[in-house]
PDB file of C-alpha atoms in Angstrom:
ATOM      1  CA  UNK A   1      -6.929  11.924  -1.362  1.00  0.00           C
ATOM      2  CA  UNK A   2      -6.100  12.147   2.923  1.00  0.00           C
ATOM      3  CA  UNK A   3      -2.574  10.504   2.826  1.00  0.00           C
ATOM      4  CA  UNK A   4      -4.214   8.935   5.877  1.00  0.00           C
ATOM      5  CA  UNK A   5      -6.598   6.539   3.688  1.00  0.00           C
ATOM      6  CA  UNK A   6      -5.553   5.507   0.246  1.00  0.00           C
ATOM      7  CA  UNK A   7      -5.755   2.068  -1.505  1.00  0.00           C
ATOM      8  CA  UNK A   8      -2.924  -0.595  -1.507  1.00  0.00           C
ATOM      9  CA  UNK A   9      -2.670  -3.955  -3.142  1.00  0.00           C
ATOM     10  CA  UNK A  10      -5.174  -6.240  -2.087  1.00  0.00           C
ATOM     11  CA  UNK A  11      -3.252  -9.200  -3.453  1.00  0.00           C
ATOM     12  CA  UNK A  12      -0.440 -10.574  -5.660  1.00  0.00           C
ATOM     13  CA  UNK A  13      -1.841  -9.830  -9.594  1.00  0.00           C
ATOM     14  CA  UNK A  14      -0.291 -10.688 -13.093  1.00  0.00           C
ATOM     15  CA  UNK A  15      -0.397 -10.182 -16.878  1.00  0.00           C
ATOM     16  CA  UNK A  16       1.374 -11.322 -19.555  1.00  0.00           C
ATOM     17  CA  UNK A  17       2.299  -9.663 -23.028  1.00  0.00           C
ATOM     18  CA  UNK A  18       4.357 -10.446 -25.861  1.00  0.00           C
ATOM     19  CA  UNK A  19       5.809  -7.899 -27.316  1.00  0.00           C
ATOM     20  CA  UNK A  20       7.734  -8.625 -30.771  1.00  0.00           C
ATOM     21  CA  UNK A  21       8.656 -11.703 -29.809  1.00  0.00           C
ATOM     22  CA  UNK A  22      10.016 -10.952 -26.479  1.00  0.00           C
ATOM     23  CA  UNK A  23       7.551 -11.820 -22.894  1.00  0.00           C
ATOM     24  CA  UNK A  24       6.904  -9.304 -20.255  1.00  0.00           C
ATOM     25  CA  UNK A  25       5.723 -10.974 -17.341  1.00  0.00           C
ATOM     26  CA  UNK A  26       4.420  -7.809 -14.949  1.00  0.00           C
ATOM     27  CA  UNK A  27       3.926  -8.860 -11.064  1.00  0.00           C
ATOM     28  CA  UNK A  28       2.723  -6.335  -8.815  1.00  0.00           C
ATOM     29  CA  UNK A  29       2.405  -6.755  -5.253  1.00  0.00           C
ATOM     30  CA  UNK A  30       1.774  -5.297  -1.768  1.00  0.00           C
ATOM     31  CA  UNK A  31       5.205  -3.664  -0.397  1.00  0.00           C
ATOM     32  CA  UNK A  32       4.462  -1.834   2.909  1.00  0.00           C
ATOM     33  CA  UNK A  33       8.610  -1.383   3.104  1.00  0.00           C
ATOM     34  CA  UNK A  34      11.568  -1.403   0.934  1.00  0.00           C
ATOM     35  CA  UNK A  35      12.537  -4.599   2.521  1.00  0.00           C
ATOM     36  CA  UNK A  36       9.416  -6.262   1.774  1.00  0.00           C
ATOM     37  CA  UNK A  37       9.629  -4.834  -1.397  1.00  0.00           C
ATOM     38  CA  UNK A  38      13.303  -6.103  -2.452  1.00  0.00           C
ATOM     39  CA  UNK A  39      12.107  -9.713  -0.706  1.00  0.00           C
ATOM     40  CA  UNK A  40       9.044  -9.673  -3.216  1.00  0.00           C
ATOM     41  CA  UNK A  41      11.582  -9.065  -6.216  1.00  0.00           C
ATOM     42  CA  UNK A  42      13.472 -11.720  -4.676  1.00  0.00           C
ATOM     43  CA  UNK A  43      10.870 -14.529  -5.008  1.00  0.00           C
ATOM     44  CA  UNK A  44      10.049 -13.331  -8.738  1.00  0.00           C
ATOM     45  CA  UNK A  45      13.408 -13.787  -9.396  1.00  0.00           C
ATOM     46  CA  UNK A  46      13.867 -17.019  -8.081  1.00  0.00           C
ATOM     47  CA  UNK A  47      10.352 -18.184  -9.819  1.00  0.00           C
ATOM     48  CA  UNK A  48      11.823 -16.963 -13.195  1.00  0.00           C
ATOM     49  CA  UNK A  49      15.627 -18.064 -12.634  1.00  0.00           C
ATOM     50  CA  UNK A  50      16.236 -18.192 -16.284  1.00  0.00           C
ATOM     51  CA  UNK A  51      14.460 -14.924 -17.023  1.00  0.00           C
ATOM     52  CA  UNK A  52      16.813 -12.454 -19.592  1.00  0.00           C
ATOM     53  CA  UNK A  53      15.914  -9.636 -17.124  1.00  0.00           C
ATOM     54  CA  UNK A  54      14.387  -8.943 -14.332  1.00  0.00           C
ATOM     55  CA  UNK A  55      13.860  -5.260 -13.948  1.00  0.00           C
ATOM     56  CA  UNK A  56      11.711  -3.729 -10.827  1.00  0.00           C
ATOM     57  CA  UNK A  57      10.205  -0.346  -9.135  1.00  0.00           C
ATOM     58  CA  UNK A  58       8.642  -0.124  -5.763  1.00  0.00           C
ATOM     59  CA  UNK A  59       6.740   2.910  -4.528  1.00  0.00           C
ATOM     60  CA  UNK A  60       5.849   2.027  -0.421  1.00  0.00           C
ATOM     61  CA  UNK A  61       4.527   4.928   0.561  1.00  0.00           C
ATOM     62  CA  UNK A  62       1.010   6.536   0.170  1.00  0.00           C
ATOM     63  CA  UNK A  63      -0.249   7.121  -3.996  1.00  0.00           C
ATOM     64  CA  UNK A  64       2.707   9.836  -5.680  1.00  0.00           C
ATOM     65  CA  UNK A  65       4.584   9.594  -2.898  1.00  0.00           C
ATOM     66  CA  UNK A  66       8.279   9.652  -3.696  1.00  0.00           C
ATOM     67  CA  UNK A  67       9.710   9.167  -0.229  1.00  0.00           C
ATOM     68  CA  UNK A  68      10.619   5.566  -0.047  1.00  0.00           C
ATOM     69  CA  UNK A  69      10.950   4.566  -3.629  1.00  0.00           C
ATOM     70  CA  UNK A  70      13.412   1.940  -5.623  1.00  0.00           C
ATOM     71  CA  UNK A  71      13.873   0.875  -9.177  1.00  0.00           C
ATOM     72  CA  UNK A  72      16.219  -1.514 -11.244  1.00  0.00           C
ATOM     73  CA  UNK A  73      16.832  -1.761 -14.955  1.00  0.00           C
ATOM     74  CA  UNK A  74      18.796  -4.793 -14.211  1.00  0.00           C
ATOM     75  CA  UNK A  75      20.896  -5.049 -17.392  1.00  0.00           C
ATOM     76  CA  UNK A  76      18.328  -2.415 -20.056  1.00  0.00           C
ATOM     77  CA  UNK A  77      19.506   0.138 -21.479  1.00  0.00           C
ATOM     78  CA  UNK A  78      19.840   2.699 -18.558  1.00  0.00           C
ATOM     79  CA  UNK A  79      16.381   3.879 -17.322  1.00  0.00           C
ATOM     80  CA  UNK A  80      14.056   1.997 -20.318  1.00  0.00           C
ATOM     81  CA  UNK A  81      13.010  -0.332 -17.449  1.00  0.00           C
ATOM     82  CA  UNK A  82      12.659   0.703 -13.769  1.00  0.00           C
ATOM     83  CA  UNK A  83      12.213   4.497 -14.707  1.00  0.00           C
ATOM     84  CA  UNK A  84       9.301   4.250 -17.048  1.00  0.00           C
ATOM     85  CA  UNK A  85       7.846   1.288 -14.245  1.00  0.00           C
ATOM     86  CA  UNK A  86       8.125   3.773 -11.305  1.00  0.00           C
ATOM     87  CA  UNK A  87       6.654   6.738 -13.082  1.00  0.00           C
ATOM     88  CA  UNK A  88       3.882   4.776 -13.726  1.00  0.00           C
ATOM     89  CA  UNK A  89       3.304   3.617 -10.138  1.00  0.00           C
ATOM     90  CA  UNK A  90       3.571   7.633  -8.795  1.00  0.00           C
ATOM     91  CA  UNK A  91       1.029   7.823 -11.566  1.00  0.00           C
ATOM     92  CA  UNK A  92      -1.389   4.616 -11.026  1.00  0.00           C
ATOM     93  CA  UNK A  93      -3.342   6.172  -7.916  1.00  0.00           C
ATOM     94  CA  UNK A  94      -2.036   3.244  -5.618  1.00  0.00           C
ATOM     95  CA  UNK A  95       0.302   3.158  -2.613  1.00  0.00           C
ATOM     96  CA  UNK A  96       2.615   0.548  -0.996  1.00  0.00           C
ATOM     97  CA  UNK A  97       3.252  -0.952  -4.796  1.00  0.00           C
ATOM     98  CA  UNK A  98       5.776  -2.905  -6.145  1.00  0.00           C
ATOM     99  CA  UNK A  99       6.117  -4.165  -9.539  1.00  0.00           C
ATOM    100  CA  UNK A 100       8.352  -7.013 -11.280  1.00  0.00           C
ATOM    101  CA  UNK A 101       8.784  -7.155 -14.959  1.00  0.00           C
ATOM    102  CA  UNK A 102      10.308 -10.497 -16.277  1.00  0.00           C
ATOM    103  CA  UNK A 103      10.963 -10.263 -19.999  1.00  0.00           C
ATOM    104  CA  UNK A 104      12.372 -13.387 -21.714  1.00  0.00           C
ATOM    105  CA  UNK A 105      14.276 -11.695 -24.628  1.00  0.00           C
ATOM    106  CA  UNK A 106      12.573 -12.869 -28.267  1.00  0.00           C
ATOM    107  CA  UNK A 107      15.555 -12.021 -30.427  1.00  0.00           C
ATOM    108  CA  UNK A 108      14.402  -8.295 -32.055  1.00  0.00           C
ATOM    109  CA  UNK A 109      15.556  -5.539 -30.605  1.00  0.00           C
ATOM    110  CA  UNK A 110      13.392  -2.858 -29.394  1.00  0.00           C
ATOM    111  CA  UNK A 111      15.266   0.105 -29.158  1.00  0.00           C
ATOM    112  CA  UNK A 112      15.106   2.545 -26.238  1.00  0.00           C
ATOM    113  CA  UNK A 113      11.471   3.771 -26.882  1.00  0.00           C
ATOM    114  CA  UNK A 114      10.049   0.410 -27.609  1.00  0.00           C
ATOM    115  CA  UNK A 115      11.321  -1.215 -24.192  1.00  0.00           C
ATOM    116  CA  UNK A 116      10.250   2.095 -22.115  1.00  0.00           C
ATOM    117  CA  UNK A 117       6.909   1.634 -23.438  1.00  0.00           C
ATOM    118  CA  UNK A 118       7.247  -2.128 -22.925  1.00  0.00           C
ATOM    119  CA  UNK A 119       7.212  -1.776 -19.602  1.00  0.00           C
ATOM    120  CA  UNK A 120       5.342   0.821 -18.791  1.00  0.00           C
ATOM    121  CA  UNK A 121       2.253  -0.472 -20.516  1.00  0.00           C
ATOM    122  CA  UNK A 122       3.252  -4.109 -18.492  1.00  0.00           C
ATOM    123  CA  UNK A 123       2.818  -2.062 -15.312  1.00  0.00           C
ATOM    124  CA  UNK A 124      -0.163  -0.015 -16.512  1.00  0.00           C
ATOM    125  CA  UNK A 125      -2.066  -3.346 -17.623  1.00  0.00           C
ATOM    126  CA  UNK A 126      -1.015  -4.451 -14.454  1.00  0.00           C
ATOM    127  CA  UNK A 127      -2.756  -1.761 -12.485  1.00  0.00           C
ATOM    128  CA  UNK A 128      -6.172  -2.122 -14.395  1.00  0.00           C
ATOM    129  CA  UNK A 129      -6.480  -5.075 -13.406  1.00  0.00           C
ATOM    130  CA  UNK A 130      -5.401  -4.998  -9.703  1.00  0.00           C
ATOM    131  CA  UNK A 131      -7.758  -5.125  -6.748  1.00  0.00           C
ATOM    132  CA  UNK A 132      -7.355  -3.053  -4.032  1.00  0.00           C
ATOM    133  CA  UNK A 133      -8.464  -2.247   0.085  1.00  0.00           C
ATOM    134  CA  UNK A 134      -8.381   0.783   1.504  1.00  0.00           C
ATOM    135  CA  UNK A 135      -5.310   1.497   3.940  1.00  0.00           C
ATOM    136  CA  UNK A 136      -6.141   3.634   6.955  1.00  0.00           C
ATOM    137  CA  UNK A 137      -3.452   4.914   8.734  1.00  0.00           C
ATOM    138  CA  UNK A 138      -4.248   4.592  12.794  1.00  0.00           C
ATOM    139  CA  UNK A 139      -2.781   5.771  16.404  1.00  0.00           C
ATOM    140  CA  UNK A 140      -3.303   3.682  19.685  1.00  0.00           C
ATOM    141  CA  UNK A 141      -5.620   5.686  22.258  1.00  0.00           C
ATOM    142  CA  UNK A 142      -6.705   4.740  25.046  1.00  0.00           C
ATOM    143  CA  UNK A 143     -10.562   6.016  26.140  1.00  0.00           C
ATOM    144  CA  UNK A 144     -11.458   5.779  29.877  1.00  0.00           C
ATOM    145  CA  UNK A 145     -15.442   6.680  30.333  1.00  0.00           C
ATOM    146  CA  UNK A 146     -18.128   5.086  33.199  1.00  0.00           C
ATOM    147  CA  UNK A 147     -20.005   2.479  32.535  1.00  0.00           C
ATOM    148  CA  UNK A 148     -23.264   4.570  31.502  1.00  0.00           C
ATOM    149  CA  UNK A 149     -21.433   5.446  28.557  1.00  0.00           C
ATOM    150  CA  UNK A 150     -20.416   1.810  27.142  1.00  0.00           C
ATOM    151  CA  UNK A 151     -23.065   1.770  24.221  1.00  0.00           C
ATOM    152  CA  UNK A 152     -22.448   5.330  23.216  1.00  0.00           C
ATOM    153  CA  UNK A 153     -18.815   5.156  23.057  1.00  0.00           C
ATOM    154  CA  UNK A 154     -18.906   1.306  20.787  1.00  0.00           C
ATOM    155  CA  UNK A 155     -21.717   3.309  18.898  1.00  0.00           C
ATOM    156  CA  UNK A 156     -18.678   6.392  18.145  1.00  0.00           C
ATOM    157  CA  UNK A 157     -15.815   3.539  17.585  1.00  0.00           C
ATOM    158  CA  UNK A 158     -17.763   2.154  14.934  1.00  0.00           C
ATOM    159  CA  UNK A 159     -19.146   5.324  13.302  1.00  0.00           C
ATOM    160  CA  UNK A 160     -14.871   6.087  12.987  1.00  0.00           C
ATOM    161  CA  UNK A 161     -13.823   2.768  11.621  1.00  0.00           C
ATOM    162  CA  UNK A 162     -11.425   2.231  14.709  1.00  0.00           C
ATOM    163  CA  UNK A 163     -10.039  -1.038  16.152  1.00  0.00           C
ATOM    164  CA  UNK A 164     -10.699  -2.324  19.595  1.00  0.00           C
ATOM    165  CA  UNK A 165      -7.695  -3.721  20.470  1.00  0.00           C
ATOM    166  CA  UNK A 166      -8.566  -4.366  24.563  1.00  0.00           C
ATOM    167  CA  UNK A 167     -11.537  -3.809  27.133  1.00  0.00           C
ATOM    168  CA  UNK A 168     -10.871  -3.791  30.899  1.00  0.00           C
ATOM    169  CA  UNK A 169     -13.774  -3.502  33.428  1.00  0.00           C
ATOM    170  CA  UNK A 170     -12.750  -1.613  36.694  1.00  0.00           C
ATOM    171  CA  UNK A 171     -14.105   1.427  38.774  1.00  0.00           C
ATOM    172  CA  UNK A 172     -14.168   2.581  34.938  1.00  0.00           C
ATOM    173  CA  UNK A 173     -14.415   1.183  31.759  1.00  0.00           C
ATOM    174  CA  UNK A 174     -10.886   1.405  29.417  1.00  0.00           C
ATOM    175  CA  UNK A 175     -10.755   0.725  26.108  1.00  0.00           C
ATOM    176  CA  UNK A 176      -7.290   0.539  24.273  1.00  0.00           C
ATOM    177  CA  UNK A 177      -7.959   1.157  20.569  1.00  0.00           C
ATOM    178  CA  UNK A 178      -5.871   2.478  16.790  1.00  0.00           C
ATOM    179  CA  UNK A 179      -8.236   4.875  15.821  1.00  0.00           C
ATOM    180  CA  UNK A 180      -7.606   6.561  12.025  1.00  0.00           C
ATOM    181  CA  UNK A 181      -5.283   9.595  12.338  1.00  0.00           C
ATOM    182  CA  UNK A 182      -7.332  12.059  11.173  1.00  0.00           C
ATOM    183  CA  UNK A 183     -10.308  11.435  13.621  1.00  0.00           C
ATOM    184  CA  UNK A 184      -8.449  11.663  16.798  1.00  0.00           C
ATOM    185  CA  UNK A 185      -9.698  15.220  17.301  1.00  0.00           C
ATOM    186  CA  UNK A 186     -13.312  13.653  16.243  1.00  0.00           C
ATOM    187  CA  UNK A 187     -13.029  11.095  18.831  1.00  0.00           C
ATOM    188  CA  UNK A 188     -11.832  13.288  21.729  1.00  0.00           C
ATOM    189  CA  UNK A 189     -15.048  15.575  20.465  1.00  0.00           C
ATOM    190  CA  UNK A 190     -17.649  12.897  21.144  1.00  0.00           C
ATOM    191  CA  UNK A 191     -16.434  11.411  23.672  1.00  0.00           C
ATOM    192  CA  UNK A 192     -16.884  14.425  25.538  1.00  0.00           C
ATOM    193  CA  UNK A 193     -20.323  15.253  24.507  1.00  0.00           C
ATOM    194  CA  UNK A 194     -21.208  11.654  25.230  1.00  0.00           C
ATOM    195  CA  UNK A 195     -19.988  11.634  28.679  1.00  0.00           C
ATOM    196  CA  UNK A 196     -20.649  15.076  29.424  1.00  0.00           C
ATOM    197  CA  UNK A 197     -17.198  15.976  30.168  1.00  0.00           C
ATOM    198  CA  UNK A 198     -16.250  12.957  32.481  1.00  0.00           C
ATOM    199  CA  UNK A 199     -14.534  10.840  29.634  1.00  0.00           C
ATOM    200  CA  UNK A 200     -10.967  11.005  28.706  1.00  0.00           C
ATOM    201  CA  UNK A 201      -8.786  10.006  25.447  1.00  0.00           C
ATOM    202  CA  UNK A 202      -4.968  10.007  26.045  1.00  0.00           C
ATOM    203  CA  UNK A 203      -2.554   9.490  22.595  1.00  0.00           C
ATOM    204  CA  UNK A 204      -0.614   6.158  23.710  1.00  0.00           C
TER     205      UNK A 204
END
């Protein structure tokens, strides 16, 4: 999987389980950030105020990625909660990810074991059920051809899923677009063949 494309959180998703008495309420969510992922816990937490525990793990980065990652047992046993939570986001195939598990304590104990599988399988129930969209990282260029070569280069933009963020009509034509990372090189190809040379594509 390109680092460059990968799927993130399409929207907010829950499930529910009750678990020998006690409820695990597992929210996951898109977190782009750490700071959108903390604010994210922060609404959970304020939607369940009475909750026994709210434990958390955010991974927001691309699918395994364990460069900007954060987890909380907030009050388990250490690492039964946000440990077991987080391994299974590295795990679950989806990046920019956070998950909230609310568990309303049921009065039997479930030992170490029982709450790491607790709320790992909240998480991984979680995930099955999540839709996702595909994430494509992008860079801003700006492409300067003539006007004979309009049509060809909107035919090229399109073929490489980029974004036309401004058109201005001059001497030339210039288009400012984010174009996906990896077909920069792609882009500076065709554009080249389609103009014969006379086109440019600067990095911004």
């Amino acid at each position: 999987m390109s680092v460059s494309r990968y799927p993130i959180p399409a929207w907010t998703h829950r499930v529910q389980e009750t678990i020998q008495r006690s409820r695990f309420i597992t929210t996951l969510a898109h977190a782009p950030s750490a700071a959108d992922a903390r604010e994210f816990v922060k609404r959970v937490r304020d939607e369940f105020p009475d909750a026994t525990h709210t434990c958390w793990a955010f991974a927001a980065g691309p699918p395994g990625s364990t460069s900007h990652v954060g987890l909380s047992d907030d009050g388990e046993p250490h690492n039964t909660a946000g440990k077991p939570m987080l391994n299974t986001l590295l795990h679950g195939g989806v990046g920019e990810i956070v998950a909230v598990c609310t568990r309303y304590y049921g009065g039997v104990k479930l030992g170490t074991g029982g709450l790491s599988r607790a709320y790992s399988s909240g998480v991984k129930l979680a995930l099955e059920g999540l839709l996702t969209e595909p994430k494509i990282d992008r860079v801003p260029v700006e492409v300067l051809i003539g006007y004979e070569s309009v049509t060809d280069l909107q035919r090229i933009l399109t073929e490489m899923e980029a974004v036309v963020e401004d058109e201005e009509y001059g001497e030339r034509v210039r288009f400012r677009c984010a174009v996906p990372t990896v077909a920069v090189e792609s882009l500076c190809d065709a554009v080249a063949d389609a103009t014969s040379g006379s086109g440019s594509v600067t990095k911004l």
